[in-house]
Short mmCIF file of C-alpha atoms in Angstrom, two decimals:
data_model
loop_
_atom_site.label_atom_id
_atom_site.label_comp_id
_atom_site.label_asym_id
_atom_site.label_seq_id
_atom_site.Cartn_x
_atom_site.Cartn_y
_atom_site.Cartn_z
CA UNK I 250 0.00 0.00 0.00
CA UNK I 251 1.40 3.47 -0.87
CA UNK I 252 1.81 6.04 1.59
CA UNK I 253 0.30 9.56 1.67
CA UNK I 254 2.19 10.89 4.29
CA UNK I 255 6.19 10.09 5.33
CA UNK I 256 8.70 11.90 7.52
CA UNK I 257 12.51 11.57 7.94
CA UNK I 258 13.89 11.87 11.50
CA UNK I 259 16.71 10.91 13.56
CA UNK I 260 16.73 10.66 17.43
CA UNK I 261 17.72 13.46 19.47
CA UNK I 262 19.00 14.40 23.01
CA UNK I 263 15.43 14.97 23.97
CA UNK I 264 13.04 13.09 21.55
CA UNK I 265 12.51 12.97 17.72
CA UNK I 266 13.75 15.50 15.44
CA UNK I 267 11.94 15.84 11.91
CA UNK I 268 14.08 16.92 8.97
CA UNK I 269 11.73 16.05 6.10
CA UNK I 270 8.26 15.93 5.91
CA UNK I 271 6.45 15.05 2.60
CA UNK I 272 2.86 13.84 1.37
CA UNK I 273 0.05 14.29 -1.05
CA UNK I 274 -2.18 17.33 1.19
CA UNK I 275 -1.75 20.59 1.74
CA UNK I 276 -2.01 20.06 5.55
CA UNK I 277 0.98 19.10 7.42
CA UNK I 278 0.07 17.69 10.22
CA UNK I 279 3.37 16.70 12.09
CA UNK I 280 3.01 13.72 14.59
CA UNK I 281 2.73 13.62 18.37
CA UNK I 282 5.53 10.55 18.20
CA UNK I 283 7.59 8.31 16.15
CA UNK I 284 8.12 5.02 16.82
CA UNK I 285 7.13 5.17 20.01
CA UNK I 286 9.22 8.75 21.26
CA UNK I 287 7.70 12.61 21.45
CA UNK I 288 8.54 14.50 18.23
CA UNK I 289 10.11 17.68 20.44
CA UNK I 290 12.40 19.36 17.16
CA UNK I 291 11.76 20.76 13.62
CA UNK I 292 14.99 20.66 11.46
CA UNK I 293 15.52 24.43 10.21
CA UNK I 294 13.81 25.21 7.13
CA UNK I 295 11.84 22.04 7.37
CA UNK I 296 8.78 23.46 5.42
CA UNK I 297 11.06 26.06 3.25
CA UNK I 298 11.44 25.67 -0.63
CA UNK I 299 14.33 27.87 0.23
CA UNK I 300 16.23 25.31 2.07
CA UNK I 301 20.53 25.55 1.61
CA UNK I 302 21.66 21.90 -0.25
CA UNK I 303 24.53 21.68 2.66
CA UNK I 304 21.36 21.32 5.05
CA UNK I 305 19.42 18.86 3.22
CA UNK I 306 21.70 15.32 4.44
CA UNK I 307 19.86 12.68 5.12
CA UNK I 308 22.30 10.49 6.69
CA UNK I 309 21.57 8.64 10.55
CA UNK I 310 17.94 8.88 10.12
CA UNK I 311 15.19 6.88 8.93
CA UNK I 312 12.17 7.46 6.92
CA UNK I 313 8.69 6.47 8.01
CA UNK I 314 5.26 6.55 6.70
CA UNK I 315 1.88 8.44 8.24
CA UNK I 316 0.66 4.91 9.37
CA UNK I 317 3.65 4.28 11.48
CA UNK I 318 5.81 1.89 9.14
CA UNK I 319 9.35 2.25 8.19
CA UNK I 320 9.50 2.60 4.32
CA UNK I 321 12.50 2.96 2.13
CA UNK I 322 13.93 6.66 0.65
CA UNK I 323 13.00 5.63 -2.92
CA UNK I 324 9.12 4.84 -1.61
CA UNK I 325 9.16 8.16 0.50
CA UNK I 326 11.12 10.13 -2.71
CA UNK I 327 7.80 9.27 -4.61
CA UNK I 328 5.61 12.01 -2.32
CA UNK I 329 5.80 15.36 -3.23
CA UNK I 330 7.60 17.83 -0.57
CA UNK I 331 4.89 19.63 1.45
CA UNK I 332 7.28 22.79 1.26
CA UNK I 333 6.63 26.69 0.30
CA UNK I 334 3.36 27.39 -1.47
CA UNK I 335 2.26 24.02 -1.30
CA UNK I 336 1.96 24.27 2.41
CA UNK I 337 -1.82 25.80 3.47
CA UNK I 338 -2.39 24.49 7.05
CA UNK I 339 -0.17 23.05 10.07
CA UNK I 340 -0.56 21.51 12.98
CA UNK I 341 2.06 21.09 15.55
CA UNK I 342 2.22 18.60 17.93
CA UNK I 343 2.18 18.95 21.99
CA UNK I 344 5.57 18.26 23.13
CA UNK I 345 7.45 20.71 20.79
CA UNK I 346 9.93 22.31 22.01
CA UNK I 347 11.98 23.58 19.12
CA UNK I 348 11.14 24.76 15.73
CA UNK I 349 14.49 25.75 13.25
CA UNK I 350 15.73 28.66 12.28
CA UNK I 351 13.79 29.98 8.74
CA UNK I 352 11.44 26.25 9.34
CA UNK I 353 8.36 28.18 7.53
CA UNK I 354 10.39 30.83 5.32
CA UNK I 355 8.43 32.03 2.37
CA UNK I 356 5.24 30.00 2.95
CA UNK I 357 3.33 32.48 1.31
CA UNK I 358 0.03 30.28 1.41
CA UNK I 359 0.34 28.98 4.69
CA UNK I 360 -3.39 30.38 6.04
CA UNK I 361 -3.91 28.29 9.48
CA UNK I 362 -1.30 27.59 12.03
CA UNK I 363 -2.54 25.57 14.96
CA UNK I 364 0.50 25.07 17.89
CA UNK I 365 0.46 24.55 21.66
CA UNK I 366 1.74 27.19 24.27
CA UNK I 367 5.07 25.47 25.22
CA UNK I 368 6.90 25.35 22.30
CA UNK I 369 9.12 27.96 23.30
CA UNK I 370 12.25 27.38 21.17
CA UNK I 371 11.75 29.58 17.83
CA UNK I 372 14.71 29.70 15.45
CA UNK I 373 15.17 33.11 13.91
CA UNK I 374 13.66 33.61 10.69
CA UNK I 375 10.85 30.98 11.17
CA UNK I 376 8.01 33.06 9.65
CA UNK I 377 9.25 35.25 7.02
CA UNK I 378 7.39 35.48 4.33
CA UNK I 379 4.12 34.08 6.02
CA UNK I 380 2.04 36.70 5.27
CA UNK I 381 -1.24 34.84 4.62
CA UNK I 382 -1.47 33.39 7.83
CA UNK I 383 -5.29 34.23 8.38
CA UNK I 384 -6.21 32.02 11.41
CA UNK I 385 -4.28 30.80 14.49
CA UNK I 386 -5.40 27.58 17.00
CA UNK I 387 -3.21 27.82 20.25
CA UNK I 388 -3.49 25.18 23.24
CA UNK I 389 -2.92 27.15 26.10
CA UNK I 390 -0.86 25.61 29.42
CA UNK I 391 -1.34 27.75 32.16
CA UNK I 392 0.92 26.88 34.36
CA UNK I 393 4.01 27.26 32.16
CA UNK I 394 6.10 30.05 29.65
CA UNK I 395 4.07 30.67 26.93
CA UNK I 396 4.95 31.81 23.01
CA UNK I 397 1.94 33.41 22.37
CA UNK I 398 3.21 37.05 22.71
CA UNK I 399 6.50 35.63 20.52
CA UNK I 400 4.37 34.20 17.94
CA UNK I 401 1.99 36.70 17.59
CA UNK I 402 4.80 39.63 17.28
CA UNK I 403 6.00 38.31 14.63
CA UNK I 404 2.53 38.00 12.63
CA UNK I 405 1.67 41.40 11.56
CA UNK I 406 -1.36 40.91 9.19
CA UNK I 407 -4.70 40.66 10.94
CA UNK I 408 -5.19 37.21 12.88
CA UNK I 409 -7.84 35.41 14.23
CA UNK I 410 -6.92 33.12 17.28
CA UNK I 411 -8.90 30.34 18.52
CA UNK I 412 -7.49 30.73 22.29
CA UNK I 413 -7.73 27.18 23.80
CA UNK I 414 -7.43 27.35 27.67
CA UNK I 415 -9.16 26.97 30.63
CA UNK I 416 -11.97 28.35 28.62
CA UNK I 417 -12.39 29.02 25.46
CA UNK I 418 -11.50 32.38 23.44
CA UNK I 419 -11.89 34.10 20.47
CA UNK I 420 -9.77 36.90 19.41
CA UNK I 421 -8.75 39.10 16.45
CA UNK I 422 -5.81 41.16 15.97
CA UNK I 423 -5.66 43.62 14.06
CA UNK I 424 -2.62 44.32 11.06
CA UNK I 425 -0.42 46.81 12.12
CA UNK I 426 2.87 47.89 9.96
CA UNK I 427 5.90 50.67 10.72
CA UNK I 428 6.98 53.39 8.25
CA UNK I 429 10.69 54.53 8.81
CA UNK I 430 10.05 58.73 7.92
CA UNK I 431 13.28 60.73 7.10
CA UNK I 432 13.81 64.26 9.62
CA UNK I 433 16.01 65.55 6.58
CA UNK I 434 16.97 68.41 9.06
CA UNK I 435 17.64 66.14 12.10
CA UNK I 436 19.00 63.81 10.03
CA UNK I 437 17.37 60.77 11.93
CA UNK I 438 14.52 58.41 10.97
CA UNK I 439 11.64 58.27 12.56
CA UNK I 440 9.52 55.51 12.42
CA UNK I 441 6.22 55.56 12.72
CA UNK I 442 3.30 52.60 13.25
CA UNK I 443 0.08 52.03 11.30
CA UNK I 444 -3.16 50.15 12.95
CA UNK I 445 -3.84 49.37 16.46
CA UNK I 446 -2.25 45.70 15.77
CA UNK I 447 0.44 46.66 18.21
CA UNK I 448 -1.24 47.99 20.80
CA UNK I 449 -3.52 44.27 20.79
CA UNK I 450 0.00 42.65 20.66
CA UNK I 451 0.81 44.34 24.09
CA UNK I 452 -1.81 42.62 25.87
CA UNK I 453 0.13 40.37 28.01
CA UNK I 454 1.88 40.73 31.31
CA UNK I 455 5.44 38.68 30.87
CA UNK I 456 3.88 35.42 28.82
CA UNK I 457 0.69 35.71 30.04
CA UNK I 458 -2.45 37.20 28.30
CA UNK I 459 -4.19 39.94 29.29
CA UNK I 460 -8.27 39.83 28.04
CA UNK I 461 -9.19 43.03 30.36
CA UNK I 462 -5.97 44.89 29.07
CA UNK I 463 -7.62 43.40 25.19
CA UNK I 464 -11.07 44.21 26.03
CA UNK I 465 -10.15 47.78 27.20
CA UNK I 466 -9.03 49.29 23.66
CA UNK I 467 -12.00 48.75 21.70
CA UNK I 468 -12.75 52.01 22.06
CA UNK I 469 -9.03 52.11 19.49
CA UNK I 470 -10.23 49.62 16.88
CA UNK I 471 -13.39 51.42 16.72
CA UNK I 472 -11.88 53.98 15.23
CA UNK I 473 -8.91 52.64 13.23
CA UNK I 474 -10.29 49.36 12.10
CA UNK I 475 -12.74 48.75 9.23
CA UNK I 476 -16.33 47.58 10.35
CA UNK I 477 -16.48 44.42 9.58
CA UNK I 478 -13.04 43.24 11.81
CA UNK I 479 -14.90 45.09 14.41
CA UNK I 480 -17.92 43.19 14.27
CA UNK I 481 -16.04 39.89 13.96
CA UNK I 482 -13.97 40.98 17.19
CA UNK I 483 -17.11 41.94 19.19
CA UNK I 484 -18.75 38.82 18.26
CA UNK I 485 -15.72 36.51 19.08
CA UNK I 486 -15.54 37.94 22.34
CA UNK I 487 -19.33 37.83 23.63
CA UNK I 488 -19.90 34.27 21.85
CA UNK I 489 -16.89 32.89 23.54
CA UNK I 490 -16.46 35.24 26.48
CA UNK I 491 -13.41 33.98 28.50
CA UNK I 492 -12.59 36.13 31.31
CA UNK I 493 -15.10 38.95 30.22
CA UNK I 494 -16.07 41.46 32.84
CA UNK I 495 -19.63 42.78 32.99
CA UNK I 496 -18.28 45.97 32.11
CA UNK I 497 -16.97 45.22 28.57
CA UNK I 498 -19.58 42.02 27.64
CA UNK I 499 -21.87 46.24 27.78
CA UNK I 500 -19.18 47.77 25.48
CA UNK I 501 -19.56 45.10 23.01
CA UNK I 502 -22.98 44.60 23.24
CA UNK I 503 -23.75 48.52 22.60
CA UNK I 504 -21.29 48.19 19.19
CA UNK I 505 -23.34 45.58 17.92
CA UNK I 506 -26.80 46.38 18.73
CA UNK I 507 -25.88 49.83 16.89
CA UNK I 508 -24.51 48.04 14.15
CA UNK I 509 -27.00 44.65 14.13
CA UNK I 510 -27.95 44.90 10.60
CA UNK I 511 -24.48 44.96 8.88
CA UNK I 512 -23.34 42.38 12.05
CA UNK I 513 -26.07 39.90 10.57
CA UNK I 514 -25.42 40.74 7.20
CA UNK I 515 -21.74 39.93 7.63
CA UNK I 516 -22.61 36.32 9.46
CA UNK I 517 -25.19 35.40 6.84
CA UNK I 518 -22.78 36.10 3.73
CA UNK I 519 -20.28 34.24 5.36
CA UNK I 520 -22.44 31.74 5.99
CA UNK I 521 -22.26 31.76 9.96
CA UNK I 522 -25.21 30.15 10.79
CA UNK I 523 -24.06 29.91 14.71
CA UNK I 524 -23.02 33.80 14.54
CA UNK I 525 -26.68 34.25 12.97
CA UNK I 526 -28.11 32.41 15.52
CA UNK I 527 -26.24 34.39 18.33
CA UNK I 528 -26.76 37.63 17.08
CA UNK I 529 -31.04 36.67 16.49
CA UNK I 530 -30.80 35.83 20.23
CA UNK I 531 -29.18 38.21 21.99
CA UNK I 532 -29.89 41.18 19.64
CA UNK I 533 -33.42 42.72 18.92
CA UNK I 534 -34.42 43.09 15.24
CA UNK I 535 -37.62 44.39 14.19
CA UNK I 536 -39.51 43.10 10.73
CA UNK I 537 -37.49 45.99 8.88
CA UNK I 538 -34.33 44.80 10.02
CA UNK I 539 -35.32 40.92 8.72
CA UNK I 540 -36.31 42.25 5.50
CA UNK I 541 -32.53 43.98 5.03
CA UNK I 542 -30.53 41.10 6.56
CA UNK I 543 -33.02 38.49 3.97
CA UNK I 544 -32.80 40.51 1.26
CA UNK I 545 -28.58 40.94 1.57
CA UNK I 546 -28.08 37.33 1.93
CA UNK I 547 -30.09 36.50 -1.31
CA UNK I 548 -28.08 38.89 -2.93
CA UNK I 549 -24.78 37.16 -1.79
CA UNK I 550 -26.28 33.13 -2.64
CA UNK I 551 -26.02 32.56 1.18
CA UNK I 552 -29.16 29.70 1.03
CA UNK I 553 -28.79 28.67 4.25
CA UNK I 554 -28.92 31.53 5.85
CA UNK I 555 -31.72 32.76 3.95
CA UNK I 556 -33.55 29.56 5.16
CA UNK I 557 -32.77 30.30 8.61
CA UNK I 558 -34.12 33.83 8.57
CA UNK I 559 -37.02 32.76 6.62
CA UNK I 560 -38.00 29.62 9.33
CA UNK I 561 -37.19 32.80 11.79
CA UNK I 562 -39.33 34.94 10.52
CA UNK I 563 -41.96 32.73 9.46
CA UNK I 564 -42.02 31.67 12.98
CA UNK I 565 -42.50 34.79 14.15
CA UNK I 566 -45.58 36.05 12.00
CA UNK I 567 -47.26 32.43 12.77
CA UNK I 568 -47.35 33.52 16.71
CA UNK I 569 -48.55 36.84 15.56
CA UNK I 570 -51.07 35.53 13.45
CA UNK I 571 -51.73 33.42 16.28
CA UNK I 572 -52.15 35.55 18.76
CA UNK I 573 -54.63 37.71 16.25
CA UNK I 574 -56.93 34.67 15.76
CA UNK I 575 -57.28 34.64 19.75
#
């Protein structure tokens, strides 16, 4: 039986180290353990199309397919390399510790990273070029160091993270860029930074994050950030509201209850039928609001939100008609 999936690896001072990984997906999803041993180390530019040919050996180490058998080089040569812009989604496993230096350089198409907290070794380099990382799963461990600030700071486009701790979180982070500026006269540089991204960034004390310190600059995004990222960020953090004080669950509420008809407009074109829900819920919307949010969806081929809203509002004129007859 051919394999779909097969990684190279050697034994290290701590557990397994990966230095090739190869198969026939766009997800790389690298294993918890090899032959029975934690995989705790990424070889540098593991997942580069960039990678140096004096780094590439393949000596001391042994290849082995997705199922857990040992196959031979020429079997595994017959997979194509999950490297550069073949490489969409990855998932780390829990007892990293160490990730090489440039191991995602250039993955230009990589959209979904999905890691755990204590993998705290980062090699320099490791996400240049990954600028269309679009969504982030992290497994947070209380109780120890965590990269999340390290990670983050190093992702400047606008991220959604899936925060996996105690609770559960949902969080978006704004893009946020620096512009060096010439003082001709001074003759220094000043630089100067674009987007609230930072200031989101900053939300941590040491390792740990901050939601109060995250919760208390909305008042920032509201003003720098387009609408829609602020809907999505209000509505991540009341649907999942980890750590959310009475106080701000208000702040949110008041931005979307102001802005309910684009807010529902935005879930059903997306075709958030739980976000649709949530918002028909929690948020009032009278007939004239329906009609907008109904008549937007059409527009944008969302069918099954327009059948929601339709077995909503259908429900709702039944009662009324009800309630007439008696």
């Amino acid at each position: 039986m051919t394999a779909d999936t097969a990684y190279f690896w050697e034994k290290g001072s701590e557990g397994v180290r990966i230095l090739d990984y190869r198969g026939m997906d766009s997800l790389a999803a690298v294993p918890e353990e090899i032959d029975g041993q934690a995989v705790t180390e990424l070889a540098p530019y593991l997942f580069s199309a960039h990678r140096p040919p004096e780094d590439a050996g393949r000596s001391g180490g042994a290849w082995q397919s997705g199922t857990g058998e040992r196959i031979t080089e020429e079997e595994a040569l017959k997979l194509p390399e999950v490297k550069g812009s073949a490489l969409k989604e990855l998932r780390l496993p829990s007892a990293l510790r160490r990730v090489g230096a440039y191991g995602l350089y250039n993955c230009e198409k990589l959209k979904k990273l999905e890691l755990y907290s204590t993998t705290l070794d980062w090699g320099p380099g490791v996400f240049t070029g990954c600028l269309g990382v679009e969504e982030m799963v992290i497994h947070i461990d209380e109780s120890q160091r965590s990269c999340f600030k390290e990670v983050l700071a190093e992702l400047r486009q606008t991220v959604a993270v899936d925060y996996d701790g105690p609770e559960r979180g949902r969080l978006i982070f704004p893009e946020f860029f620096e512009e060096a500026v010439e003082n001709t006269p001074a003759r220094i540089l000043v630089t100067n930074t674009h987007g609230c991204g930072q200031k989101y960034r900053n939300a941590f004390v040491k390792t740990r994050f901050q939601f109060q310190e995250y919760d208390s600059l909305f008042p920032h995004v509201q003003v720098q950030e387009p609408e829609k990222l602020v809907i999505s960020l209000a509505m991540g953090r009341l649907m999942y509201p980890c750590e959310l004080t009475e106080r701000y669950r208000e702040q949110y509420l008041k931005y979307l209850t102001a802005h309910r008809i684009a807010a529902a407009c935005q879930s059903a074109g997306q075709e958030d039928t739980e976000g649709l829900a949530w918002l028909m819920e929690h948020i009032s919307y009278d007939p004239r609001d329906m009609k907008a949010v109904i008549e937007t969806a059409g527009r944008s081929g969302s069918l099954a939100a327009v059948s929601y809203l339709m077995d909503k509002t259908g429900g709702q004129e039944t009662a009324k008609r009800r309630r007439f007859a008696l």
